Short mmCIF file of C-alpha atoms in Angstrom, two decimals:
data_model
loop_
_atom_site.label_atom_id
_atom_site.label_comp_id
_atom_site.label_asym_id
_atom_site.label_seq_id
_atom_site.Cartn_x
_atom_site.Cartn_y
_atom_site.Cartn_z
CA MET A 1 -58.76 113.64 138.82
CA GLU A 2 -56.41 110.83 139.17
CA GLY A 3 -56.62 107.00 140.15
CA ALA A 4 -59.54 105.30 141.68
CA ALA A 5 -61.67 108.40 141.94
CA CYS A 6 -61.42 109.34 138.16
CA GLN A 7 -63.76 106.71 136.62
CA PRO A 8 -66.89 106.81 138.95
CA GLY A 9 -66.37 110.80 138.85
CA VAL A 10 -66.75 110.65 135.06
CA GLU A 11 -69.37 108.24 135.26
CA SER A 12 -71.53 110.45 137.50
CA ALA A 13 -71.06 113.48 135.51
CA LEU A 14 -72.06 111.67 132.37
CA ALA A 15 -75.20 110.50 134.21
CA LEU A 16 -75.89 114.04 135.27
CA GLY A 17 -75.92 115.14 131.65
CA TYR A 18 -72.24 116.52 131.31
CA ARG A 19 -70.94 116.01 127.77
CA HIS A 20 -67.72 117.67 127.69
CA ILE A 21 -64.75 115.86 129.23
CA ASP A 22 -61.43 117.76 129.49
CA THR A 23 -58.17 115.75 129.93
CA ALA A 24 -54.63 115.82 128.94
CA THR A 25 -51.58 113.49 128.58
CA MET A 26 -49.98 115.20 131.74
CA TYR A 27 -53.23 114.41 133.87
CA GLU A 28 -52.37 110.61 133.47
CA ASN A 29 -56.14 109.87 133.72
CA GLU A 30 -57.11 109.10 129.98
CA ALA A 31 -57.46 105.35 130.62
CA GLU A 32 -59.92 105.76 133.52
CA ILE A 33 -61.75 108.28 131.30
CA GLY A 34 -61.80 105.78 128.44
CA ALA A 35 -63.22 103.11 130.69
CA ALA A 36 -66.06 105.65 131.83
CA LEU A 37 -66.85 106.43 128.44
CA ALA A 38 -67.15 102.84 127.59
CA GLN A 39 -69.26 102.08 130.51
CA ALA A 40 -71.66 105.04 129.68
CA ALA A 41 -72.08 103.78 126.20
CA LEU A 42 -73.45 107.21 124.92
CA PRO A 43 -73.58 107.94 121.44
CA ARG A 44 -70.23 109.07 120.30
CA ASP A 45 -71.50 112.30 118.51
CA SER A 46 -73.30 113.58 121.90
CA LEU A 47 -69.74 113.66 123.47
CA HIS A 48 -67.06 116.25 123.22
CA ILE A 49 -63.71 114.96 124.49
CA THR A 50 -60.75 117.32 124.78
CA THR A 51 -57.11 116.12 125.33
CA LYS A 52 -53.59 117.79 125.17
CA VAL A 53 -50.15 117.29 124.15
CA TRP A 54 -47.57 118.17 126.78
CA HIS A 55 -44.88 120.89 126.10
CA ASP A 56 -41.98 118.54 125.75
CA GLN A 57 -43.69 116.53 123.09
CA LEU A 58 -44.18 119.22 120.35
CA LYS A 59 -41.98 117.90 117.74
CA PRO A 60 -44.05 116.25 114.98
CA ALA A 61 -43.13 112.63 115.70
CA ASP A 62 -43.52 113.11 119.25
CA MET A 63 -47.00 114.64 118.81
CA GLU A 64 -47.99 111.75 116.62
CA ARG A 65 -47.03 109.20 119.22
CA ALA A 66 -48.71 111.29 121.89
CA LEU A 67 -51.90 111.42 119.97
CA GLU A 68 -51.91 107.75 119.20
CA THR A 69 -51.23 107.03 123.03
CA SER A 70 -54.14 109.30 124.00
CA LEU A 71 -56.57 107.69 121.47
CA ARG A 72 -55.65 104.26 122.39
CA LYS A 73 -56.13 105.01 126.23
CA LEU A 74 -59.54 106.94 125.65
CA ARG A 75 -60.65 104.06 123.51
CA LEU A 76 -61.62 106.46 120.77
CA ALA A 77 -60.74 106.90 117.02
CA GLN A 78 -61.11 110.60 117.37
CA VAL A 79 -61.05 113.45 119.92
CA ASP A 80 -62.98 116.46 119.28
CA LEU A 81 -60.21 118.95 120.39
CA TYR A 82 -56.50 118.39 120.45
CA LEU A 83 -54.80 121.29 122.24
CA VAL A 84 -51.06 122.25 122.59
CA HIS A 85 -51.05 122.29 126.49
CA TRP A 86 -48.13 124.88 127.14
CA PRO A 87 -46.02 126.70 124.66
CA SER A 88 -42.51 125.66 124.82
CA PRO A 89 -39.36 127.91 124.30
CA GLY A 90 -37.86 127.37 120.83
CA MET A 91 -40.89 125.42 119.47
CA ASP A 92 -41.43 125.43 115.92
CA LEU A 93 -44.92 126.71 115.68
CA PRO A 94 -45.40 126.36 112.00
CA ALA A 95 -44.50 122.66 112.12
CA ILE A 96 -46.70 122.17 115.10
CA PHE A 97 -49.82 123.82 113.33
CA ALA A 98 -48.81 121.55 110.20
CA THR A 99 -49.12 118.36 112.40
CA LEU A 100 -52.22 119.39 113.86
CA GLU A 101 -53.74 120.13 110.55
CA ARG A 102 -52.57 116.53 109.21
CA MET A 103 -54.19 115.14 112.18
CA ARG A 104 -57.51 116.88 111.57
CA GLU A 105 -57.46 116.15 107.77
CA ASP A 106 -57.04 112.28 108.41
CA GLY A 107 -59.84 112.35 110.94
CA ARG A 108 -58.07 111.77 114.28
CA ILE A 109 -59.01 115.07 115.62
CA ARG A 110 -62.03 117.25 114.95
CA ALA A 111 -60.25 120.62 115.85
CA TYR A 112 -57.30 121.90 117.30
CA GLY A 113 -56.32 124.80 119.61
CA VAL A 114 -53.80 125.96 122.27
CA CYS A 115 -53.51 126.63 126.05
CA ASN A 116 -51.78 129.26 127.91
CA PHE A 117 -50.86 131.35 124.70
CA THR A 118 -50.03 135.05 125.13
CA VAL A 119 -51.22 137.79 122.73
CA PRO A 120 -47.73 137.73 120.84
CA LEU A 121 -47.94 133.92 120.42
CA LEU A 122 -51.60 134.17 119.38
CA ARG A 123 -50.68 136.64 117.00
CA GLN A 124 -48.03 134.64 115.40
CA SER A 125 -50.37 131.63 115.14
CA ILE A 126 -53.38 133.34 113.66
CA GLU A 127 -51.96 136.18 111.60
CA GLU A 128 -48.71 134.93 110.57
CA ILE A 129 -49.22 131.18 110.17
CA GLY A 130 -52.88 131.17 109.58
CA ALA A 131 -53.56 128.41 112.02
CA ALA A 132 -57.35 127.51 112.32
CA ILE A 133 -57.26 127.66 116.40
CA ALA A 134 -60.67 126.73 117.80
CA CYS A 135 -59.79 128.10 121.23
CA ASN A 136 -57.24 129.18 123.96
CA GLN A 137 -57.46 127.54 127.20
CA ILE A 138 -56.28 129.88 129.87
CA GLU A 139 -56.62 130.49 133.67
CA TYR A 140 -59.62 132.73 133.99
CA HIS A 141 -61.62 133.63 136.85
CA LEU A 142 -63.16 136.81 138.50
CA LEU A 143 -59.78 137.63 140.50
CA LEU A 144 -57.62 137.43 137.26
CA ASP A 145 -58.05 139.96 134.45
CA GLN A 146 -57.52 138.55 131.05
CA THR A 147 -58.97 141.34 128.92
CA PRO A 148 -55.98 141.73 126.45
CA VAL A 149 -56.18 137.98 125.47
CA ARG A 150 -59.82 137.94 125.35
CA ARG A 151 -59.99 141.31 123.33
CA TYR A 152 -57.70 139.68 120.74
CA LEU A 153 -59.29 136.45 120.55
CA ALA A 154 -62.62 138.13 120.20
CA GLN A 155 -61.39 140.02 117.16
CA HIS A 156 -60.71 136.78 115.42
CA GLY A 157 -63.76 134.85 116.65
CA VAL A 158 -61.82 132.54 118.93
CA PRO A 159 -63.43 131.57 122.18
CA VAL A 160 -61.83 131.42 125.69
CA VAL A 161 -61.99 128.30 127.73
CA ALA A 162 -61.35 129.11 131.30
CA TYR A 163 -59.65 126.88 133.69
CA CYS A 164 -59.38 127.24 137.45
CA PRO A 165 -62.56 128.92 137.11
CA LEU A 166 -63.15 128.67 140.94
CA ALA A 167 -59.41 129.87 141.48
CA GLN A 168 -58.62 126.37 142.83
CA GLY A 169 -61.43 126.59 145.37
CA ARG A 170 -60.51 129.95 146.73
CA LEU A 171 -63.76 131.54 145.38
CA ALA A 172 -66.01 128.99 147.25
CA GLU A 173 -65.58 130.86 150.51
CA HIS A 174 -64.92 134.35 149.05
CA PRO A 175 -66.90 136.90 151.41
CA VAL A 176 -68.12 139.14 148.62
CA LEU A 177 -69.29 136.32 146.51
CA ALA A 178 -70.93 134.85 149.75
CA GLN A 179 -72.97 138.21 149.98
CA ILE A 180 -74.01 138.03 146.41
CA ALA A 181 -74.83 134.31 146.64
CA ALA A 182 -76.94 134.95 149.68
CA ARG A 183 -79.24 137.34 147.67
CA HIS A 184 -79.88 134.48 145.04
CA ASP A 185 -79.99 131.40 147.40
CA ALA A 186 -76.89 130.23 145.60
CA THR A 187 -73.38 129.45 146.56
CA PRO A 188 -70.22 131.59 145.83
CA ALA A 189 -69.03 129.07 143.53
CA GLN A 190 -72.03 129.26 141.38
CA VAL A 191 -71.61 133.14 141.26
CA ALA A 192 -68.24 132.87 140.09
CA LEU A 193 -69.15 130.52 137.27
CA ARG A 194 -72.21 132.31 136.10
CA TRP A 195 -70.04 135.55 136.05
CA LEU A 196 -67.76 133.73 133.49
CA LEU A 197 -70.61 132.17 131.40
CA ASP A 198 -72.36 135.61 131.05
CA GLN A 199 -69.35 136.85 128.90
CA ASP A 200 -69.52 136.34 125.23
CA GLY A 201 -67.08 133.65 123.88
CA VAL A 202 -66.10 132.19 127.36
CA ALA A 203 -66.66 128.55 128.32
CA ALA A 204 -65.70 127.15 131.88
CA ILE A 205 -64.29 123.79 132.87
CA PRO A 206 -64.69 123.55 136.58
CA LYS A 207 -63.20 120.27 138.20
CA ALA A 208 -65.69 118.46 140.42
CA GLY A 209 -65.51 114.80 141.46
CA ARG A 210 -68.60 114.58 143.80
CA ARG A 211 -71.92 114.11 142.34
CA GLU A 212 -73.23 117.17 144.62
CA SER A 213 -70.43 119.42 143.25
CA GLN A 214 -71.25 118.43 139.70
CA GLN A 215 -74.76 119.06 140.20
CA ALA A 216 -74.26 122.57 141.83
CA ASN A 217 -72.03 123.46 138.89
CA LEU A 218 -74.63 122.67 136.51
CA ASP A 219 -77.35 124.62 138.48
CA ALA A 220 -75.15 127.97 137.97
CA LEU A 221 -76.82 128.04 134.71
CA LYS A 222 -80.06 128.97 136.54
CA LEU A 223 -78.55 131.95 138.23
CA GLN A 224 -79.10 135.56 136.97
CA LEU A 225 -76.74 138.12 138.26
CA SER A 226 -77.88 141.77 138.58
CA ASP A 227 -76.07 144.82 137.77
CA GLU A 228 -75.41 145.40 141.59
CA ASP A 229 -73.71 141.76 141.65
CA ARG A 230 -71.58 142.58 138.76
CA SER A 231 -70.51 145.82 140.18
CA GLN A 232 -69.40 144.34 143.25
CA ILE A 233 -67.43 141.51 141.33
CA ALA A 234 -65.75 144.47 139.15
CA ALA A 235 -64.61 146.26 142.22
CA LEU A 236 -62.49 143.19 143.35
CA PRO A 237 -58.90 142.99 142.50
CA LYS A 238 -57.84 141.00 139.46
CA ASN A 239 -54.31 140.08 139.83
CA LEU A 240 -54.44 136.51 141.32
CA ARG A 241 -52.67 134.19 138.99
CA LEU A 242 -52.34 130.70 140.36
CA VAL A 243 -50.81 128.85 137.58
CA SER A 244 -47.29 130.03 136.37
CA PRO A 245 -44.93 127.26 136.18
CA ALA A 246 -41.25 128.04 135.47
CA PHE A 247 -41.53 126.67 131.84
CA GLY A 248 -44.46 128.86 131.19
CA PRO A 249 -44.60 131.87 128.87
CA VAL A 250 -44.18 135.37 129.98
CA TRP A 251 -47.41 136.74 130.76
CA ASP A 252 -49.08 140.09 130.19
CA GLN A 253 -47.34 140.70 127.05
CA ALA A 254 -49.01 143.16 124.60
#
């Protein structure tokens, strides 16, 4: 969410009970989120604020500047989670994690993690470097299989945070999900979210600006899918990747 829509959207979400706000340097909305957080005046320890450093800012000095800029815009002394937004070819992973660890030790971040890391990159980070990764944020929805990454992370006790959990709106009108939703007096989007949240070690971060959509996403927590529902979902194709920039990693590596 950008511009004039961002601050009231965040204020609405906080009023409804949302407490996890996910942003990034690249989104260019940290200042608006900071203003919304200040307006809400909620206890700091009730909030979980995530932001991210862009892939062209992964040298230690650049990371330091990026974090300080994010903290200033968010009007915070600490973020709860600081993520490497995308891996970068030729990046110095040991130096990146050493920098993140220093940030954690001096209290400017509570935890750190990664986004869009493949199994080989995760293996290097966790097994070779010993990085204390709090999560891997990846595109994940019921039309994209992420079993290899999820299996590896589960073996190491690291959760998945699913972005694009509604496949950029495509699942809101999916005919099979509409059939399932009709059985539960729900919406297709709520079915898609409930399917993700039923999985161990998976969180979801749907984007929603309108209060009605924000409430509907929260109400997905009330839905209970049946075995028949899950069977129908399992039969759907699972190869729809929507976010694959030219600078991204080679996906589906073992």
